[in-house]
Coordinates of C-alpha atoms in Angstrom, one line a residue:
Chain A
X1 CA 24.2 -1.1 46.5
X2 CA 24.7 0.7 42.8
X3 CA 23.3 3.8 44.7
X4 CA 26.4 4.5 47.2
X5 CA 29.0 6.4 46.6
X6 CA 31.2 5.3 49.9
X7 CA 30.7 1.8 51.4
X8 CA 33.2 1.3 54.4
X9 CA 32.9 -2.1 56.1
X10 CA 34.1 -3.0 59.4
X11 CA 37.0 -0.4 59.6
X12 CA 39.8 -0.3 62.1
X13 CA 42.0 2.1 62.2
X14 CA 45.0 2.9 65.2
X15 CA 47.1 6.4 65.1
X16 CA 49.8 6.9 67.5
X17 CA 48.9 3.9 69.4
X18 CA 45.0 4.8 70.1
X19 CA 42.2 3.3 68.5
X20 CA 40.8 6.0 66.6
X21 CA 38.0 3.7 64.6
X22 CA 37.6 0.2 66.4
X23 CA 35.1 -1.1 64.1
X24 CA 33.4 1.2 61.6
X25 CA 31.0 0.8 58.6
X26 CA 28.8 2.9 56.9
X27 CA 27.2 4.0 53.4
X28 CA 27.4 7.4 51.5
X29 CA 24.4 7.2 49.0
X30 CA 25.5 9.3 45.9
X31 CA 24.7 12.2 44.5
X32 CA 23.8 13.9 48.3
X33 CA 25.4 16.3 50.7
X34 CA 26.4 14.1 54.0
X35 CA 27.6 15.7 57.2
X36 CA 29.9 14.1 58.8
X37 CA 29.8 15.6 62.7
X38 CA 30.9 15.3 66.0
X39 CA 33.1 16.6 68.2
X40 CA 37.1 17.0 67.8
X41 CA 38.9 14.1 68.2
X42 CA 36.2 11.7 67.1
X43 CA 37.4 10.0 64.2
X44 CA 36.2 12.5 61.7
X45 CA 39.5 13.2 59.7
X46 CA 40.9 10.2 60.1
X47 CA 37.9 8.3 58.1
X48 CA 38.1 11.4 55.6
X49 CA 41.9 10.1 55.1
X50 CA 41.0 6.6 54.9
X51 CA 38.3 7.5 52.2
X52 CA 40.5 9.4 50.1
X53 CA 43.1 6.3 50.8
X54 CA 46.0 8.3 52.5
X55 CA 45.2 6.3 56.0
X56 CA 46.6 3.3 56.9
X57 CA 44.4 0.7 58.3
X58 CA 44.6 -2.2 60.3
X59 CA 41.7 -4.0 58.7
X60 CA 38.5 -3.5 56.9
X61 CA 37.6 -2.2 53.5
X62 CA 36.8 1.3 52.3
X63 CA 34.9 1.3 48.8
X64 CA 34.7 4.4 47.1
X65 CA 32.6 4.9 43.3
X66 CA 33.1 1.3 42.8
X67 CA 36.9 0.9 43.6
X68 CA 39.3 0.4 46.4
X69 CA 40.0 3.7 48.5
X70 CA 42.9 5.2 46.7
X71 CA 43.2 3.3 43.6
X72 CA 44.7 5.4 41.0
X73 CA 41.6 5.9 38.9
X74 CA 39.9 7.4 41.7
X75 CA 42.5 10.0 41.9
X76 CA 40.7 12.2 39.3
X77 CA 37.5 11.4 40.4
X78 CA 37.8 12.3 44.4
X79 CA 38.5 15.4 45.3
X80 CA 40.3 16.2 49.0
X81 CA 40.5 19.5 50.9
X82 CA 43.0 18.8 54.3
X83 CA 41.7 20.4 57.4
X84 CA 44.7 22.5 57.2
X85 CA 44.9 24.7 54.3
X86 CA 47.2 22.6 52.2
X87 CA 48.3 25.6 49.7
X88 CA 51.6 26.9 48.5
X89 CA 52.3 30.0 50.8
X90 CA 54.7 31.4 48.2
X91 CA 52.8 31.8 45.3
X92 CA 49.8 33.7 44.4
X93 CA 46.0 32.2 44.7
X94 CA 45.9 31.8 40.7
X95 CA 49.2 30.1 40.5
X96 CA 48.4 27.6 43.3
X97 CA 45.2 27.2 41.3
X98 CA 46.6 26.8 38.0
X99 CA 48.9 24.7 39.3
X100 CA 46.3 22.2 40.8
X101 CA 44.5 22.5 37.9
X102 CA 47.4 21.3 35.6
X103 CA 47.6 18.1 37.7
X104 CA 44.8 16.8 37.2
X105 CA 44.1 18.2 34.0
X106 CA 41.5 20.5 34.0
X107 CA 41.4 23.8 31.5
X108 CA 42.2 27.2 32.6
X109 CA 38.9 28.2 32.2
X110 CA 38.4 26.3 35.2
X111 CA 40.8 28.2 37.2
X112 CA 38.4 31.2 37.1
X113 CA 35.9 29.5 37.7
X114 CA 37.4 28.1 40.7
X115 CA 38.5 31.4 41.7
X116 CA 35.4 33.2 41.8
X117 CA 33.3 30.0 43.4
X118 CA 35.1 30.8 46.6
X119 CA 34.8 34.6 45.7
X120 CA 38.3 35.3 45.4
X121 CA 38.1 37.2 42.8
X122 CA 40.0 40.2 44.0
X123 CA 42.8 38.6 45.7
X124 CA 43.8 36.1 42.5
X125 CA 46.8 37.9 42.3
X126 CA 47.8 38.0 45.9
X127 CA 50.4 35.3 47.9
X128 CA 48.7 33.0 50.3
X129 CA 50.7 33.9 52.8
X130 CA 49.7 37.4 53.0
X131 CA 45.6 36.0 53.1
X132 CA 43.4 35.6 56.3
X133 CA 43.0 32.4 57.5
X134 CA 39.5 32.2 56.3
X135 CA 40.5 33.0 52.9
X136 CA 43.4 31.0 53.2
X137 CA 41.3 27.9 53.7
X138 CA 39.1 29.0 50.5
X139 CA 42.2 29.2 48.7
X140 CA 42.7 25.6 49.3
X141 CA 39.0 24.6 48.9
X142 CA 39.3 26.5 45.1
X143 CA 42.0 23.9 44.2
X144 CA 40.1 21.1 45.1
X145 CA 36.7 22.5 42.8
X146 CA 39.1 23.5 40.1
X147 CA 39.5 19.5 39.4
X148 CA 35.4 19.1 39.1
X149 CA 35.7 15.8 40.8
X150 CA 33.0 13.5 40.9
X151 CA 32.9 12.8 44.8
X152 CA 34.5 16.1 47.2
X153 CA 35.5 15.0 50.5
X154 CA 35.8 18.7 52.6
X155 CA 37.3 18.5 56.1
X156 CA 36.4 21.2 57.8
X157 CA 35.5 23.9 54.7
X158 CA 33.8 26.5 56.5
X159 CA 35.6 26.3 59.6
X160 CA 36.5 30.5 60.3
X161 CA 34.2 31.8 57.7
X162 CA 32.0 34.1 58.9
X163 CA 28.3 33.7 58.4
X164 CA 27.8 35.1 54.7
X165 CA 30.6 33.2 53.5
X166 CA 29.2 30.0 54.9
X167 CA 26.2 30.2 53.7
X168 CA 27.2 31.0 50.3
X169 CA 30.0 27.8 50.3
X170 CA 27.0 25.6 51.5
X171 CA 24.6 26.9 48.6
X172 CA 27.7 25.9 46.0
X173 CA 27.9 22.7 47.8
X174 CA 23.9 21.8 47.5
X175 CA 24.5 23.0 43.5
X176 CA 27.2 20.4 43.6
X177 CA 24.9 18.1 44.7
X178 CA 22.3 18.8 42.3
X179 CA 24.3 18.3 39.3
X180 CA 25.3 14.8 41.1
X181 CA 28.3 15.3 42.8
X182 CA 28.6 13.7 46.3
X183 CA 29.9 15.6 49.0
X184 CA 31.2 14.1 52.1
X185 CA 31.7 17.5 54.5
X186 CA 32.7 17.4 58.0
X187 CA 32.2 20.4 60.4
X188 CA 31.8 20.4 64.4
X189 CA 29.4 23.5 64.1
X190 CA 26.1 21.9 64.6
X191 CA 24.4 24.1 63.0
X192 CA 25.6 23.6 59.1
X193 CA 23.6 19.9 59.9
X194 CA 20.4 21.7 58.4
X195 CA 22.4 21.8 55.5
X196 CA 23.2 18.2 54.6
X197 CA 20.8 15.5 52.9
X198 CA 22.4 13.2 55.6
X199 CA 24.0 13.5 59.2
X200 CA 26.7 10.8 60.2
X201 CA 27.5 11.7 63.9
X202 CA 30.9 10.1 65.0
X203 CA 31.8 10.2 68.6
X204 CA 35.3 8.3 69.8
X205 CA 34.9 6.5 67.0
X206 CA 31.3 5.2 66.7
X207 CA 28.7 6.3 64.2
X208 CA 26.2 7.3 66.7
X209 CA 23.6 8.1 64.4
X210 CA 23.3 7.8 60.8
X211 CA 19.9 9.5 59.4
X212 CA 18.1 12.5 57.6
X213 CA 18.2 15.7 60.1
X214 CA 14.3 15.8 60.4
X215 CA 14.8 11.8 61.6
X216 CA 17.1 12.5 63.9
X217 CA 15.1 15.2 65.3
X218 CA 12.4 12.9 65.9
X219 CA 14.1 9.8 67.1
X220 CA 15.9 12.2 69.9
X221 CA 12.4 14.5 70.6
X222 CA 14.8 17.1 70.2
X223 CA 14.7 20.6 68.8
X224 CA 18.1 20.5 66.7
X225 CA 21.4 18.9 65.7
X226 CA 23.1 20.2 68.7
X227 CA 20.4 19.2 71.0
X228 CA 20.2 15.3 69.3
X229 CA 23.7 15.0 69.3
X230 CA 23.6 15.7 73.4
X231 CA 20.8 13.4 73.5
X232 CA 22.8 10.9 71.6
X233 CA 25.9 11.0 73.6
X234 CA 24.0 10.7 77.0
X235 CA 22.0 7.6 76.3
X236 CA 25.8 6.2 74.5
X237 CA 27.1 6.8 78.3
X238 CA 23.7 5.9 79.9
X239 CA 23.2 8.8 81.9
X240 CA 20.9 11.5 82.0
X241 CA 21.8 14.5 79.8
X242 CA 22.1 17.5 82.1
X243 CA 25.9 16.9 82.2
X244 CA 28.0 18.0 79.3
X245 CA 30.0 15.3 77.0
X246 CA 33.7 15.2 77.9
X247 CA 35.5 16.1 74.7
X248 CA 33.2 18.1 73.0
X249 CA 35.1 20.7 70.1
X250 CA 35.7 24.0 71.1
X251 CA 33.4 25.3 68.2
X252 CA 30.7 23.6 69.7
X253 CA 28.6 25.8 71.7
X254 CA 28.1 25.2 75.3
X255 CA 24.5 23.5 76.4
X256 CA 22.3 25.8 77.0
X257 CA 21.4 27.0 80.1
X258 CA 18.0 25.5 80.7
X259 CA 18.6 22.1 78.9
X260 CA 15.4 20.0 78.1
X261 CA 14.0 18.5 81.4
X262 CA 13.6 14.6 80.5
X263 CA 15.8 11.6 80.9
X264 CA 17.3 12.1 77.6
X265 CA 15.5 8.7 76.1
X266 CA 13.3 9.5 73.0
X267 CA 10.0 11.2 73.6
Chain B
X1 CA 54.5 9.4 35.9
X2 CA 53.5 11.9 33.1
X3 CA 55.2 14.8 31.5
X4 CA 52.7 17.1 31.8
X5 CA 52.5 16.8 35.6
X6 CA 56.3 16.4 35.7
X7 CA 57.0 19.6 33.8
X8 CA 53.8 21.7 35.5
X9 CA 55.3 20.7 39.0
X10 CA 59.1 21.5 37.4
X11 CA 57.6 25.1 36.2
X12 CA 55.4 25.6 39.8
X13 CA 58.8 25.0 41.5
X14 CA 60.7 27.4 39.5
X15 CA 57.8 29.8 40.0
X16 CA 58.1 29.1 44.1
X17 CA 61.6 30.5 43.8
X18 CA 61.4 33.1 41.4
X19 CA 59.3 35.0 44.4
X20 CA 61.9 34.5 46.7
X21 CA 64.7 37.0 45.9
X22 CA 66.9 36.4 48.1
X23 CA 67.0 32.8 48.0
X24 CA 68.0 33.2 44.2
X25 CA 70.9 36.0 45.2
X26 CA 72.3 33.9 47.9
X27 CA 72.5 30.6 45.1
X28 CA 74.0 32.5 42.3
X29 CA 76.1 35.0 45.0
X30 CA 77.6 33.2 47.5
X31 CA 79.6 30.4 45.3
X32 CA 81.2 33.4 43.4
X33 CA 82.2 35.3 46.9
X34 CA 83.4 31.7 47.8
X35 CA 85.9 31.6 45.1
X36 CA 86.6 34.9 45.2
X37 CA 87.7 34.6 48.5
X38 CA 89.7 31.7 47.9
X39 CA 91.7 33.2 44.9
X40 CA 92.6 36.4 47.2
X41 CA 93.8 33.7 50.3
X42 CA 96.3 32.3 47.9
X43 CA 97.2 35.5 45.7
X44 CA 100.8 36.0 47.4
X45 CA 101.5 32.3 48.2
X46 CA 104.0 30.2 46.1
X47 CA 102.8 27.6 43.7
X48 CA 99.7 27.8 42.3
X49 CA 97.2 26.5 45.0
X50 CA 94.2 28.4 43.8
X51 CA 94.0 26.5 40.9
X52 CA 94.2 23.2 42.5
X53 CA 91.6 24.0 44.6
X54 CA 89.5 26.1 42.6
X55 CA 87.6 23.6 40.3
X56 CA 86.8 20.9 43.1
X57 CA 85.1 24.1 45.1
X58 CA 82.9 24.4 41.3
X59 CA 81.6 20.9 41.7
X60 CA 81.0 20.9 45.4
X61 CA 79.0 24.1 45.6
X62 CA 75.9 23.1 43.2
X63 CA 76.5 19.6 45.3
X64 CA 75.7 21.2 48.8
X65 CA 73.4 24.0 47.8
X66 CA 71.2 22.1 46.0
X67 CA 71.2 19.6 48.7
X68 CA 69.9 22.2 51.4
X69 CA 67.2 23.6 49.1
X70 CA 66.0 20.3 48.1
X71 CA 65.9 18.6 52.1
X72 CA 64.0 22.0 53.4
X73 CA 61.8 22.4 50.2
X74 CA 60.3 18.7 50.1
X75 CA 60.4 19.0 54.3
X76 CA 57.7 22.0 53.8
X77 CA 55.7 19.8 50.9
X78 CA 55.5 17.0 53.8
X79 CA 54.8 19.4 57.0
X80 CA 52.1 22.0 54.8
X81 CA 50.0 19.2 53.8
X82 CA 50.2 20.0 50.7
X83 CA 52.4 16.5 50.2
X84 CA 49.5 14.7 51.5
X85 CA 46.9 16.5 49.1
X86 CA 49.1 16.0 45.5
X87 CA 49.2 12.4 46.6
X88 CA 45.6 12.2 46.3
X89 CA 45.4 13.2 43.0
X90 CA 47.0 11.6 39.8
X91 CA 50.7 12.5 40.5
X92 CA 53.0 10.1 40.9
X93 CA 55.9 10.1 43.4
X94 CA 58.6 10.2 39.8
X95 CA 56.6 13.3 38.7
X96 CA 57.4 15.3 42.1
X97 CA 61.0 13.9 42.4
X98 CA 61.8 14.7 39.2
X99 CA 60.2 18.0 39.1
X100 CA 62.5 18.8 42.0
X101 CA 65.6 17.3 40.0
X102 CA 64.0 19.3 36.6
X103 CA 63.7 22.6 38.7
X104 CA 66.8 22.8 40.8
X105 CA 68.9 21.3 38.0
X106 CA 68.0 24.1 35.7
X107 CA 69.3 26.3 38.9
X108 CA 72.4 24.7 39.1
X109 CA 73.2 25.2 35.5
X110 CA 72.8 28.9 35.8
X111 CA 74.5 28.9 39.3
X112 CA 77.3 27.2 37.5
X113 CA 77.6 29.4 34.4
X114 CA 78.2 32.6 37.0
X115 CA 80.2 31.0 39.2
X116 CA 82.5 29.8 36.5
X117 CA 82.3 33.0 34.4
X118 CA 83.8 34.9 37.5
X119 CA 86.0 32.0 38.1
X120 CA 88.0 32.3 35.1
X121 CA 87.4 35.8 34.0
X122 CA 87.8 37.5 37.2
X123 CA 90.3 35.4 39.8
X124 CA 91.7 33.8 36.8
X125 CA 91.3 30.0 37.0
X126 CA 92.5 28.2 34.3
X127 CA 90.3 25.6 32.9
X128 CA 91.3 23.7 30.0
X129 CA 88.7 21.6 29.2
X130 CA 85.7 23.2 27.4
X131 CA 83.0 24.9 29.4
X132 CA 80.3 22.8 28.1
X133 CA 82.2 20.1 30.2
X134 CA 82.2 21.8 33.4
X135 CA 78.6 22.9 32.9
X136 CA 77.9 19.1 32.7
X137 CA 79.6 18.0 35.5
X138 CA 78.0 21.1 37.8
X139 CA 74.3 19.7 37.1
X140 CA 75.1 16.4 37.5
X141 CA 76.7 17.0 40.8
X142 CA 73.5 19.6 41.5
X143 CA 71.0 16.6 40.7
X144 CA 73.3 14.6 43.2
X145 CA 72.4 17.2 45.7
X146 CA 68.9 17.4 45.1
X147 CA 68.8 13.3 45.1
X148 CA 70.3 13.3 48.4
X149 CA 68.1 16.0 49.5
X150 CA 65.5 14.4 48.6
X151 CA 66.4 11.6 50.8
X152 CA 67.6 13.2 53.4
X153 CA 64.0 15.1 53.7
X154 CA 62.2 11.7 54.6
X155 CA 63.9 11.6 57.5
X156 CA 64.1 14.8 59.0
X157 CA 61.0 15.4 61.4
X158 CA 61.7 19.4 61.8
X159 CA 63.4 22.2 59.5
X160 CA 65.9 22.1 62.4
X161 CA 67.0 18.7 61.7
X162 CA 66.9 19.2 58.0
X163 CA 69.3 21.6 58.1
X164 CA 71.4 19.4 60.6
X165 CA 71.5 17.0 58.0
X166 CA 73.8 19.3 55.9
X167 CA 76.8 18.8 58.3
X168 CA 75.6 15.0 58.8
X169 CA 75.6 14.0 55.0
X170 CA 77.4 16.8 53.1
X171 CA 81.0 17.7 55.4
X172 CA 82.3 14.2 56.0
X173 CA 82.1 13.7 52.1
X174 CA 83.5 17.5 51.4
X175 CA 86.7 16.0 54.2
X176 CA 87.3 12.7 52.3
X177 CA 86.8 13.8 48.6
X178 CA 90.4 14.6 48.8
X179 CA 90.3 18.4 48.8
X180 CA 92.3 18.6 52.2
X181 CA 94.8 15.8 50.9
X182 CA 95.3 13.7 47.6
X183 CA 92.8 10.6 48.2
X184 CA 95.7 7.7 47.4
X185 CA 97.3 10.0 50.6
X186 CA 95.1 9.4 53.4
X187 CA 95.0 6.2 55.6
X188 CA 93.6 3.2 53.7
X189 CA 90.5 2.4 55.5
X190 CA 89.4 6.1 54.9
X191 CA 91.0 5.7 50.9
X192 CA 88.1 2.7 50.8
X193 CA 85.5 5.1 52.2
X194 CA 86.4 7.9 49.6
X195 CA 86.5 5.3 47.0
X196 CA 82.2 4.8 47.7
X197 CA 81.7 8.6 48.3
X198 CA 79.7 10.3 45.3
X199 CA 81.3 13.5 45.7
X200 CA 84.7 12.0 45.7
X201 CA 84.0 11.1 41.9
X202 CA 82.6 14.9 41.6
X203 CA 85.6 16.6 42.6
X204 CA 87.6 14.0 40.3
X205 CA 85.5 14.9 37.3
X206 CA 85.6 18.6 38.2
X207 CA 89.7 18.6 38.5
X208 CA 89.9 16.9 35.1
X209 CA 87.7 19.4 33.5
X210 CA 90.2 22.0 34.3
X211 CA 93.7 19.9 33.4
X212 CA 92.4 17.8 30.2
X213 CA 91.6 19.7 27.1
X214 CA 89.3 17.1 25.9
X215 CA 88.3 14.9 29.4
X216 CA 85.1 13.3 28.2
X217 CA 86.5 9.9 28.2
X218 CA 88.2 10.2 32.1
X219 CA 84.9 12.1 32.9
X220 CA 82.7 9.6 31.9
X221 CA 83.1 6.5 34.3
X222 CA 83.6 9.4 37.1
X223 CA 79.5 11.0 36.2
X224 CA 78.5 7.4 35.8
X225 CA 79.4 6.2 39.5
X226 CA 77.6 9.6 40.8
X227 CA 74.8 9.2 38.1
X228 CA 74.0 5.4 40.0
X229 CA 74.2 7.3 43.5
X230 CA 71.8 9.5 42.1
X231 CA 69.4 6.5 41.3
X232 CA 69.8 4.6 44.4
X233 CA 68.7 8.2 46.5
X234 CA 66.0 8.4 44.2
X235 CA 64.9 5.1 44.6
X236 CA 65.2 5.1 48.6
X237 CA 63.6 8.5 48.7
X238 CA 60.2 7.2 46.7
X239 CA 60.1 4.7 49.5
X240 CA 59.8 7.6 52.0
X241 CA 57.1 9.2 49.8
X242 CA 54.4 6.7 51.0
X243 CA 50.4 7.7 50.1
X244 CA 49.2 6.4 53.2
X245 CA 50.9 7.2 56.2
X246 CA 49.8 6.4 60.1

């Protein structure tokens, strides 16, 4: 399809010996905001990596705007922010983002830009290594947007923002969106889902669920992400759903206390 | 490769270091407190020892400093991520490697100029040959160190085995480059050794510098044997600079 931005087919890929993603495919229409959830563990980075062609795989394709993962025309046109913040510690937030911005040849206008997008403005002229982590990591997210690439694959962006902050990174995303970027951004906080356009949930592996929130919601008879993605995982493991998942990210709040009565089967 | 992203990733580099004071001192300082030292160990001793010694110490120092630099900086590129990310973008591997060799070379050329200004002005070394010489044979053995680094850097896991690799790569060549004893001296297995060792041809190059009012044309096959173990490190280390990794 013209229309997708990602297309990964049949995708295997092993990482110290495990199989992280036995067999995985799915579409990224273009031009959206997709959420790519689940808990720690799951396979999230690792097809991030294999998007942005820095994975090795065993077998299967990843198609990204047309071309092979990684090609060397993509490079300017797919933007990657690391789960760590991938910036230099020694130098100031402007230099990093000048120097970013050189790379891949984008104006210095840009780095302003940039700059104030992740509202650093007042700390342009500090070292990194004397940031918070939260600011740290939108130091790192500024020299990804300072390239304007086409397609931004964000591991983690938000992760240690507090809730302002969030909100105001996931407006800039949906603007992103709007003016046709596509945005592949993974997060184990449940609650950005009612952000996205789309919601991929990846569990060990498997794409457990591949739909708009609001069809989610009604597939699983639940009352949010959280809730779905509890749902999800219990009729994965065939069991009722008053037990929580095994390997469920810290971030990920605990069940609550008085979880739906049901079998867990759609409603 | 491109120049613009070779020379922005040169000037980021240089930028990286100019923040780090001490790192800058300790280049520029410690060669000159080195030879200092030296000059003052032989200053009552018959024969003139110092400046036998002297100008081999000028072409090992930007050879081992460089090579430590290089081996921890591109180890931090690899564990910060920040490898990973420039990888995904339109450098090439040639545009990092030889904005490390830009970079540190310009370092060494400076290190060089103070060390030999102290060198012959203050402890007196005589060099013969011009300076422009000895400036030319201190990068080169600089970019050497910064090749080797390089290499050296893909396969260290840990800064703690980077810096092991100084001792591991760098000392066994500093023993056999015929500093301690006259190469054609030792026994002939470790003569053939010496004969393949880069800085062997350094040392060589340095020494005729000092004794050879014009040396260009005994320099030049020395610089061109340690100028094709530059390009071989080079070539190996791209191959441990892979985009996608496990």
């Amino acid at each position: 399809m013209a229309n997708d931005a990602i297309v990964v087919e049949n995708l295997r890929v092993v990482r110290g010996g495990r199989e992280v993603l036995p067999d995985l495919s799915v579409r990224v229409p273009a031009g959206q905001v997709v959420g790519l959830l689940g808990p720690s563990g799951g396979g999230k980075s690792t097809l991030m990596r294999s998007v942005v062609g820095v994975q090795v795989v065993e077998s299967g394709t990843v198609t990204v705007l047309g071309e092979p993962a990684g090609t060397p025309a993509l490079r300017r046109r797919v933007g990657y922010l690391t789960q760590a913040p991938s910036v230099y510690g020694d130098l100031t937030v402007r230099d990093n983002v000048r120097y970013f911005a050189r790379v891949v040849d984008a104006g210095p206008h840009a780095v302003d830009a940039a700059i104030e997008a992740v509202e650093l403005g007042d700390y342009s002229g500090a070292r990194v290594d004397a940031l918070s982590g939260g600011q740290l990591s939108r130091a790192s997210l500024a020299c990804v947007l300072v390239g304007n690439p086409e397609m931004l694959v964000l591991d983690e962006p938000t992760v240690g923002l507090d809730p302002v902050l969030r909100r105001d990174l996931w407006t800039m995303f949906r603007r992103l969106a709007a003016d046709g970027h596509t945005l592949l951004v993974s997060s184990h906080v449940m609650d950005e889902a009612t952000r996205c356009d789309r919601l991929l949930l990846l569990r060990e592996g498997q794409i457990l669920s591949d739909s708009t929130l609001p069809e989610l919601l009604e597939r699983t008879g639940t009352e949010d992400a959280e809730q779905a993605f509890l749902t999800l995982v219990d009729e994965a493991a065939g069991r009722h759903h008053d037990v929580p998942p095994p390997h469920v990210g810290r971030h990920v709040a605990p069940p609550p206390p008085h979880p739906p009565t049901g079998d867990g089967s759609p409603r | 490769m491109n120049a613009r992203i070779t020379l922005t990733t040169a000037a980021r580099i240089l930028r990286q270091l100019r923040g780090d004071h001490r790192t800058v001192a300790l280049m520029l300082v410690v060669p000159v407190v080195l030879l200092g030292l030296l000059a003052w160990i032989y200053v009552d001793s018959p024969g003139d020892t110092f400046n036998r010694i002297g100008p081999s110490l000028l072409g090992v120092f930007p050879f081992v400093v460089m090579f430590v630099v290089t081996s921890i900086a591109t180890l931090r590129e690899r564990t910060s991520g920040t490898l990973e990310r420039l990888l995904t973008t339109p450098l090439g591997k040639g545009d990092l490697m030889l904005g490390y060799a830009l970079a540190f070379g310009a370092m060494a050329v400076l290190q060089a100029l103070v060390a030999t200004t102290f060198a012959v002005w203050v402890f007196g070394l005589d060099i013969v040959g011009p300076v422009w010489a000895l400036v030319v044979v201190a990068l080169v053995d600089a970019l050497l160190g910064t090749a080797l680094g390089l290499l050296a850097s893909g396969f260290a896991r840990s800064e703690f085995q980077a810096v092991q690799f100084m001792p591991a790569f760098v000392l066994p060549q500093f023993l056999l480059c015929g500093l301690l004893l006259p190469r054609d001296a030792m026994p002939r297995p470790l003569e053939l050794v010496s004969d393949v060792l880069p800085l062997s041809y350094a040392v060589d190059a340095m020494q005729e510098v000092t004794t050879n009012a014009d040396p260009l044309g005994e320099i030049l096959p020395d610089l061109a044997v340690i100028v094709g173990w530059i390009a071989l490190a080079l070539t190996l280390g791209s191959l441990t600079l892979r985009r996608r990794t496990p």
